[in-house]
C-alpha cells in the first residue's frame, strides 16, 4: 500500500510525496491505522525505521480535521523527548509533513532563554515538542496549559520512563486530561519499563517489530580489542581511511570528548564535540555543521545516542563502550537509517571487557570481532601523525642505522 491510498488528507500526501515518502515503512504501516482510530499505542521498532512519521502523520491528520477546534483553546498534542536536538529534529519533521496543513508545531527545551519561547507560545500552537525539564518549568510558571491535550507522545519511551526523567514525566502526566490518547515509541524497552508503560496507557495496541535482534540489519557492527591508550591511533586511522565519510564517535564522558577532539587536532583532523557541558548555542551550531558535512568527525557523549537522524553518517565508532547496554543499540543506530547501510565499530579495552559481555548478553548474541594482528596493530600506531610518537620512528631509525653500522664493521673485518 502506498501513502496515496491512505485515508489521510491531500495536504499531507502532498508533503509526503515531496519528502520522497512513497510507501509506509513497517512501523508506519502498523501504527498509523490504530492511531487514527484514537487508540493508545506502544510501539517498538528498530532504529531508523521511521517511527517519527509513524506518529506525526496520523497526529497531523487528526488535528487538521477534528471539528470545533480552535487554536486559542490550547495545545492539543505534546511530544516529549529526551534531548534538545531531538526536540528540534522532531519539530522539523512535523513542520515538513504538516507544511500544507493549518497545524502549528513548536518546540521548547532548556539551555536557552525562555522569553522567546513564551512569546511564541502566546501566539497559540497545536503541537508542542518538549524536553521534560523546560516543559515542567513553563507549566509551573503558568505559561503552558495542558488541559486541552488530546494526544501525548513519548518518543524514546523507555528512556523517558527511566530514572532520570520519570519524576518530571509523572508530574506532567498528572496535569493532562485523563481522557487522552497516549503513544509510546522506542527501539528498545525492558520488562520493568514495559510494566510502567502499561500502567500509563489504556488498552494499548502493542506493535513490536523484529524484537529478536535489536540492531538494525542495515548496520554492519563489530568490535576491535584495543588498549585504552591506543584508541586514538585507531580512530585516526579510520578517519584517514574514510576521508570523505561522516563519522560519529561516542565517548564515555564530556572530558574525554574534549580530549579526543584535541588528540585528533594534533594529527591534523578537524573534529567537533557535542555533550551536556556545552552551551546550547554551540550544540546547535555543531549539529548544523555536522549535518551539512562541514566537519566530518563528531565526538559525542550519549546525549546524541538517541533518536538523532543525521543524513549520511556512514560510520559510528564506539570509542568507549556505553555503560548502558541498550545504548549500544541506539548509538550504532545513528547509521544505517532508512534504506541506507552503515558500519559501526566498537573499541574494547581489556578494562571494558565486562561491559562488552553485558552488551552481548543484552543482544543475546556475540558481536563480530575484527581481528587486528600484532603487525597491523603496531602499524596503526606507527602510521599516526602524532608528533609525540615520533620517538618510535626515531628509535626505529636509530636501530636501523646501528644495524647498518654493525654490518659495515663486520665487512671491514
Ligand atoms: P526512527 O525514529 O525509527 O529511528 P526516523 O523517524 O528518525 O527513525 O526516520 C529515519 C529516516 O527514515 C529519516 O531520515 C526519515 O526521513 C526516513 N523515512 C521515514 N519514513 C519514510 C518513508 N516512508 N519512506 C522513506 N523514508 C522514510
Ligand atoms: Mg526516533
mmCIF file with all atom_site columns, N, CA and C and ligand atoms in Angstrom, residues 3 19-25 27-28 45-53 89 155-156 307-309 333-334 337-339, ligand 1:
data_model
loop_
_atom_site.group_PDB
_atom_site.id
_atom_site.type_symbol
_atom_site.label_atom_id
_atom_site.label_alt_id
_atom_site.label_comp_id
_atom_site.label_asym_id
_atom_site.label_entity_id
_atom_site.label_seq_id
_atom_site.pdbx_PDB_ins_code
_atom_site.Cartn_x
_atom_site.Cartn_y
_atom_site.Cartn_z
_atom_site.occupancy
_atom_site.B_iso_or_equiv
_atom_site.pdbx_formal_charge
_atom_site.auth_seq_id
_atom_site.auth_comp_id
_atom_site.auth_asym_id
_atom_site.auth_atom_id
_atom_site.pdbx_PDB_model_num
ATOM   1   N N   . UNK A 1 3   ? 1.212  5.587  0.313  1.00 0.00 ? 3   UNK A N   1
ATOM   2   C CA  . UNK A 1 3   ? 0.587  6.680  1.063  1.00 0.00 ? 3   UNK A CA  1
ATOM   3   C C   . UNK A 1 3   ? -0.576 7.284  0.280  1.00 0.00 ? 3   UNK A C   1
ATOM   4   N N   . UNK A 1 19  ? 8.702  14.751 0.213  1.00 0.00 ? 19  UNK A N   1
ATOM   5   C CA  . UNK A 1 19  ? 9.807  14.201 1.025  1.00 0.00 ? 19  UNK A CA  1
ATOM   6   C C   . UNK A 1 19  ? 10.344 12.894 0.446  1.00 0.00 ? 19  UNK A C   1
ATOM   7   N N   . UNK A 1 20  ? 9.668  12.386 -0.564 1.00 0.00 ? 20  UNK A N   1
ATOM   8   C CA  . UNK A 1 20  ? 10.085 11.111 -1.149 1.00 0.00 ? 20  UNK A CA  1
ATOM   9   C C   . UNK A 1 20  ? 9.571  9.912  -0.358 1.00 0.00 ? 20  UNK A C   1
ATOM   10  N N   . UNK A 1 21  ? 8.583  10.132 0.488  1.00 0.00 ? 21  UNK A N   1
ATOM   11  C CA  . UNK A 1 21  ? 7.978  9.021  1.226  1.00 0.00 ? 21  UNK A CA  1
ATOM   12  C C   . UNK A 1 21  ? 6.827  8.473  0.364  1.00 0.00 ? 21  UNK A C   1
ATOM   13  N N   . UNK A 1 22  ? 7.064  7.361  -0.294 1.00 0.00 ? 22  UNK A N   1
ATOM   14  C CA  . UNK A 1 22  ? 6.046  6.800  -1.183 1.00 0.00 ? 22  UNK A CA  1
ATOM   15  C C   . UNK A 1 22  ? 5.241  5.724  -0.451 1.00 0.00 ? 22  UNK A C   1
ATOM   16  N N   . UNK A 1 23  ? 5.995  4.782  0.113  1.00 0.00 ? 23  UNK A N   1
ATOM   17  C CA  . UNK A 1 23  ? 5.351  3.675  0.833  1.00 0.00 ? 23  UNK A CA  1
ATOM   18  C C   . UNK A 1 23  ? 5.627  3.799  2.322  1.00 0.00 ? 23  UNK A C   1
ATOM   19  N N   . UNK A 1 24  ? 4.673  3.385  3.160  1.00 0.00 ? 24  UNK A N   1
ATOM   20  C CA  . UNK A 1 24  ? 4.970  3.422  4.598  1.00 0.00 ? 24  UNK A CA  1
ATOM   21  C C   . UNK A 1 24  ? 5.999  2.354  4.958  1.00 0.00 ? 24  UNK A C   1
ATOM   22  N N   . UNK A 1 25  ? 6.797  2.611  5.967  1.00 0.00 ? 25  UNK A N   1
ATOM   23  C CA  . UNK A 1 25  ? 7.685  1.570  6.500  1.00 0.00 ? 25  UNK A CA  1
ATOM   24  C C   . UNK A 1 25  ? 6.806  0.629  7.337  1.00 0.00 ? 25  UNK A C   1
ATOM   25  N N   . UNK A 1 27  ? 6.668  -0.044 10.501 1.00 0.00 ? 27  UNK A N   1
ATOM   26  C CA  . UNK A 1 27  ? 6.094  0.537  11.716 1.00 0.00 ? 27  UNK A CA  1
ATOM   27  C C   . UNK A 1 27  ? 5.008  1.548  11.361 1.00 0.00 ? 27  UNK A C   1
ATOM   28  N N   . UNK A 1 28  ? 5.201  2.261  10.284 1.00 0.00 ? 28  UNK A N   1
ATOM   29  C CA  . UNK A 1 28  ? 4.175  3.222  9.848  1.00 0.00 ? 28  UNK A CA  1
ATOM   30  C C   . UNK A 1 28  ? 2.919  2.479  9.406  1.00 0.00 ? 28  UNK A C   1
ATOM   31  N N   . UNK A 1 45  ? 10.173 -0.529 17.491 1.00 0.00 ? 45  UNK A N   1
ATOM   32  C CA  . UNK A 1 45  ? 10.721 -0.879 16.179 1.00 0.00 ? 45  UNK A CA  1
ATOM   33  C C   . UNK A 1 45  ? 12.146 -0.355 16.111 1.00 0.00 ? 45  UNK A C   1
ATOM   34  N N   . UNK A 1 46  ? 12.960 -1.073 15.349 1.00 0.00 ? 46  UNK A N   1
ATOM   35  C CA  . UNK A 1 46  ? 14.386 -0.754 15.291 1.00 0.00 ? 46  UNK A CA  1
ATOM   36  C C   . UNK A 1 46  ? 14.687 0.711  14.969 1.00 0.00 ? 46  UNK A C   1
ATOM   37  N N   . UNK A 1 47  ? 15.911 1.085  15.239 1.00 0.00 ? 47  UNK A N   1
ATOM   38  C CA  . UNK A 1 47  ? 16.381 2.439  14.940 1.00 0.00 ? 47  UNK A CA  1
ATOM   39  C C   . UNK A 1 47  ? 16.280 2.678  13.428 1.00 0.00 ? 47  UNK A C   1
ATOM   40  N N   . UNK A 1 48  ? 15.953 3.910  13.080 1.00 0.00 ? 48  UNK A N   1
ATOM   41  C CA  . UNK A 1 48  ? 15.963 4.304  11.671 1.00 0.00 ? 48  UNK A CA  1
ATOM   42  C C   . UNK A 1 48  ? 14.836 3.751  10.831 1.00 0.00 ? 48  UNK A C   1
ATOM   43  N N   . UNK A 1 49  ? 13.755 3.275  11.456 1.00 0.00 ? 49  UNK A N   1
ATOM   44  C CA  . UNK A 1 49  ? 12.669 2.682  10.671 1.00 0.00 ? 49  UNK A CA  1
ATOM   45  C C   . UNK A 1 49  ? 11.482 3.628  10.478 1.00 0.00 ? 49  UNK A C   1
ATOM   46  N N   . UNK A 1 50  ? 11.677 4.904  10.822 1.00 0.00 ? 50  UNK A N   1
ATOM   47  C CA  . UNK A 1 50  ? 10.623 5.885  10.524 1.00 0.00 ? 50  UNK A CA  1
ATOM   48  C C   . UNK A 1 50  ? 9.553  6.024  11.592 1.00 0.00 ? 50  UNK A C   1
ATOM   49  N N   . UNK A 1 51  ? 9.961  5.889  12.842 1.00 0.00 ? 51  UNK A N   1
ATOM   50  C CA  . UNK A 1 51  ? 8.976  5.999  13.920 1.00 0.00 ? 51  UNK A CA  1
ATOM   51  C C   . UNK A 1 51  ? 8.387  7.409  14.019 1.00 0.00 ? 51  UNK A C   1
ATOM   52  N N   . UNK A 1 52  ? 9.205  8.414  13.724 1.00 0.00 ? 52  UNK A N   1
ATOM   53  C CA  . UNK A 1 52  ? 8.704  9.792  13.854 1.00 0.00 ? 52  UNK A CA  1
ATOM   54  C C   . UNK A 1 52  ? 7.478  10.024 12.977 1.00 0.00 ? 52  UNK A C   1
ATOM   55  N N   . UNK A 1 53  ? 7.610  9.656  11.710 1.00 0.00 ? 53  UNK A N   1
ATOM   56  C CA  . UNK A 1 53  ? 6.470  9.864  10.804 1.00 0.00 ? 53  UNK A CA  1
ATOM   57  C C   . UNK A 1 53  ? 5.309  8.939  11.179 1.00 0.00 ? 53  UNK A C   1
ATOM   58  N N   . UNK A 1 89  ? 14.664 18.315 15.957 1.00 0.00 ? 89  UNK A N   1
ATOM   59  C CA  . UNK A 1 89  ? 14.523 17.426 14.798 1.00 0.00 ? 89  UNK A CA  1
ATOM   60  C C   . UNK A 1 89  ? 13.072 16.976 14.589 1.00 0.00 ? 89  UNK A C   1
ATOM   61  N N   . UNK A 1 155 ? 8.526  9.845  22.874 1.00 0.00 ? 155 UNK A N   1
ATOM   62  C CA  . UNK A 1 155 ? 9.469  9.225  21.945 1.00 0.00 ? 155 UNK A CA  1
ATOM   63  C C   . UNK A 1 155 ? 10.659 8.793  22.788 1.00 0.00 ? 155 UNK A C   1
ATOM   64  N N   . UNK A 1 156 ? 11.357 7.737  22.363 1.00 0.00 ? 156 UNK A N   1
ATOM   65  C CA  . UNK A 1 156 ? 12.409 7.137  23.195 1.00 0.00 ? 156 UNK A CA  1
ATOM   66  C C   . UNK A 1 156 ? 11.788 6.806  24.558 1.00 0.00 ? 156 UNK A C   1
ATOM   67  N N   . UNK A 1 307 ? 17.812 8.774  18.888 1.00 0.00 ? 307 UNK A N   1
ATOM   68  C CA  . UNK A 1 307 ? 16.857 9.448  18.017 1.00 0.00 ? 307 UNK A CA  1
ATOM   69  C C   . UNK A 1 307 ? 17.404 10.338 16.920 1.00 0.00 ? 307 UNK A C   1
ATOM   70  N N   . UNK A 1 308 ? 18.634 10.821 17.091 1.00 0.00 ? 308 UNK A N   1
ATOM   71  C CA  . UNK A 1 308 ? 19.155 11.809 16.154 1.00 0.00 ? 308 UNK A CA  1
ATOM   72  C C   . UNK A 1 308 ? 19.295 11.194 14.756 1.00 0.00 ? 308 UNK A C   1
ATOM   73  N N   . UNK A 1 309 ? 18.751 11.904 13.773 1.00 0.00 ? 309 UNK A N   1
ATOM   74  C CA  . UNK A 1 309 ? 18.730 11.404 12.409 1.00 0.00 ? 309 UNK A CA  1
ATOM   75  C C   . UNK A 1 309 ? 19.552 12.340 11.531 1.00 0.00 ? 309 UNK A C   1
ATOM   76  N N   . UNK A 1 333 ? 22.751 2.669  15.959 1.00 0.00 ? 333 UNK A N   1
ATOM   77  C CA  . UNK A 1 333 ? 21.579 3.005  15.137 1.00 0.00 ? 333 UNK A CA  1
ATOM   78  C C   . UNK A 1 333 ? 21.602 4.420  14.588 1.00 0.00 ? 333 UNK A C   1
ATOM   79  N N   . UNK A 1 334 ? 22.648 5.171  14.845 1.00 0.00 ? 334 UNK A N   1
ATOM   80  C CA  . UNK A 1 334 ? 22.765 6.505  14.218 1.00 0.00 ? 334 UNK A CA  1
ATOM   81  C C   . UNK A 1 334 ? 23.212 6.376  12.773 1.00 0.00 ? 334 UNK A C   1
ATOM   82  N N   . UNK A 1 337 ? 20.341 4.286  8.504  1.00 0.00 ? 337 UNK A N   1
ATOM   83  C CA  . UNK A 1 337 ? 18.970 4.764  8.697  1.00 0.00 ? 337 UNK A CA  1
ATOM   84  C C   . UNK A 1 337 ? 18.166 4.699  7.408  1.00 0.00 ? 337 UNK A C   1
ATOM   85  N N   . UNK A 1 338 ? 16.881 4.453  7.541  1.00 0.00 ? 338 UNK A N   1
ATOM   86  C CA  . UNK A 1 338 ? 16.037 4.294  6.352  1.00 0.00 ? 338 UNK A CA  1
ATOM   87  C C   . UNK A 1 338 ? 16.559 3.121  5.539  1.00 0.00 ? 338 UNK A C   1
ATOM   88  N N   . UNK A 1 339 ? 16.860 3.367  4.267  1.00 0.00 ? 339 UNK A N   1
ATOM   89  C CA  . UNK A 1 339 ? 17.366 2.274  3.429  1.00 0.00 ? 339 UNK A CA  1
ATOM   90  C C   . UNK A 1 339 ? 18.889 2.307  3.316  1.00 0.00 ? 339 UNK A C   1
HETATM 91  P P1  . LIG B 2 .   ? 13.411 6.180  13.976 1.00 0.00 ? 1   LIG B P1  1
HETATM 92  O O1  . LIG B 2 .   ? 12.714 7.158  14.836 1.00 0.00 ? 1   LIG B O1  1
HETATM 93  O O2  . LIG B 2 .   ? 12.644 4.914  13.761 1.00 0.00 ? 1   LIG B O2  1
HETATM 94  O O3  . LIG B 2 .   ? 14.820 5.899  14.415 1.00 0.00 ? 1   LIG B O3  1
HETATM 95  P P2  . LIG B 2 .   ? 13.229 8.278  11.982 1.00 0.00 ? 1   LIG B P2  1
HETATM 96  O O4  . LIG B 2 .   ? 11.819 8.611  12.193 1.00 0.00 ? 1   LIG B O4  1
HETATM 97  O O5  . LIG B 2 .   ? 14.238 9.232  12.508 1.00 0.00 ? 1   LIG B O5  1
HETATM 98  O O6  . LIG B 2 .   ? 13.553 6.802  12.515 1.00 0.00 ? 1   LIG B O6  1
HETATM 99  O O7  . LIG B 2 .   ? 13.412 8.063  10.413 1.00 0.00 ? 1   LIG B O7  1
HETATM 100 C C1  . LIG B 2 .   ? 14.598 7.556  9.845  1.00 0.00 ? 1   LIG B C1  1
HETATM 101 C C2  . LIG B 2 .   ? 14.768 8.048  8.416  1.00 0.00 ? 1   LIG B C2  1
HETATM 102 O O8  . LIG B 2 .   ? 13.840 7.420  7.542  1.00 0.00 ? 1   LIG B O8  1
HETATM 103 C C3  . LIG B 2 .   ? 14.544 9.526  8.285  1.00 0.00 ? 1   LIG B C3  1
HETATM 104 O O9  . LIG B 2 .   ? 15.620 10.100 7.591  1.00 0.00 ? 1   LIG B O9  1
HETATM 105 C C4  . LIG B 2 .   ? 13.252 9.649  7.525  1.00 0.00 ? 1   LIG B C4  1
HETATM 106 O O10 . LIG B 2 .   ? 13.250 10.788 6.704  1.00 0.00 ? 1   LIG B O10 1
HETATM 107 C C5  . LIG B 2 .   ? 13.202 8.372  6.703  1.00 0.00 ? 1   LIG B C5  1
HETATM 108 N N1  . LIG B 2 .   ? 11.837 7.882  6.452  1.00 0.00 ? 1   LIG B N1  1
HETATM 109 C C6  . LIG B 2 .   ? 10.834 7.756  7.350  1.00 0.00 ? 1   LIG B C6  1
HETATM 110 N N2  . LIG B 2 .   ? 9.717  7.245  6.782  1.00 0.00 ? 1   LIG B N2  1
HETATM 111 C C7  . LIG B 2 .   ? 10.000 7.036  5.487  1.00 0.00 ? 1   LIG B C7  1
HETATM 112 C C8  . LIG B 2 .   ? 9.251  6.511  4.358  1.00 0.00 ? 1   LIG B C8  1
HETATM 113 N N3  . LIG B 2 .   ? 8.001  6.084  4.486  1.00 0.00 ? 1   LIG B N3  1
HETATM 114 N N4  . LIG B 2 .   ? 9.883  6.444  3.174  1.00 0.00 ? 1   LIG B N4  1
HETATM 115 C C9  . LIG B 2 .   ? 11.160 6.853  3.045  1.00 0.00 ? 1   LIG B C9  1
HETATM 116 N N5  . LIG B 2 .   ? 11.921 7.344  4.051  1.00 0.00 ? 1   LIG B N5  1
HETATM 117 C C10 . LIG B 2 .   ? 11.362 7.438  5.256  1.00 0.00 ? 1   LIG B C10 1
#
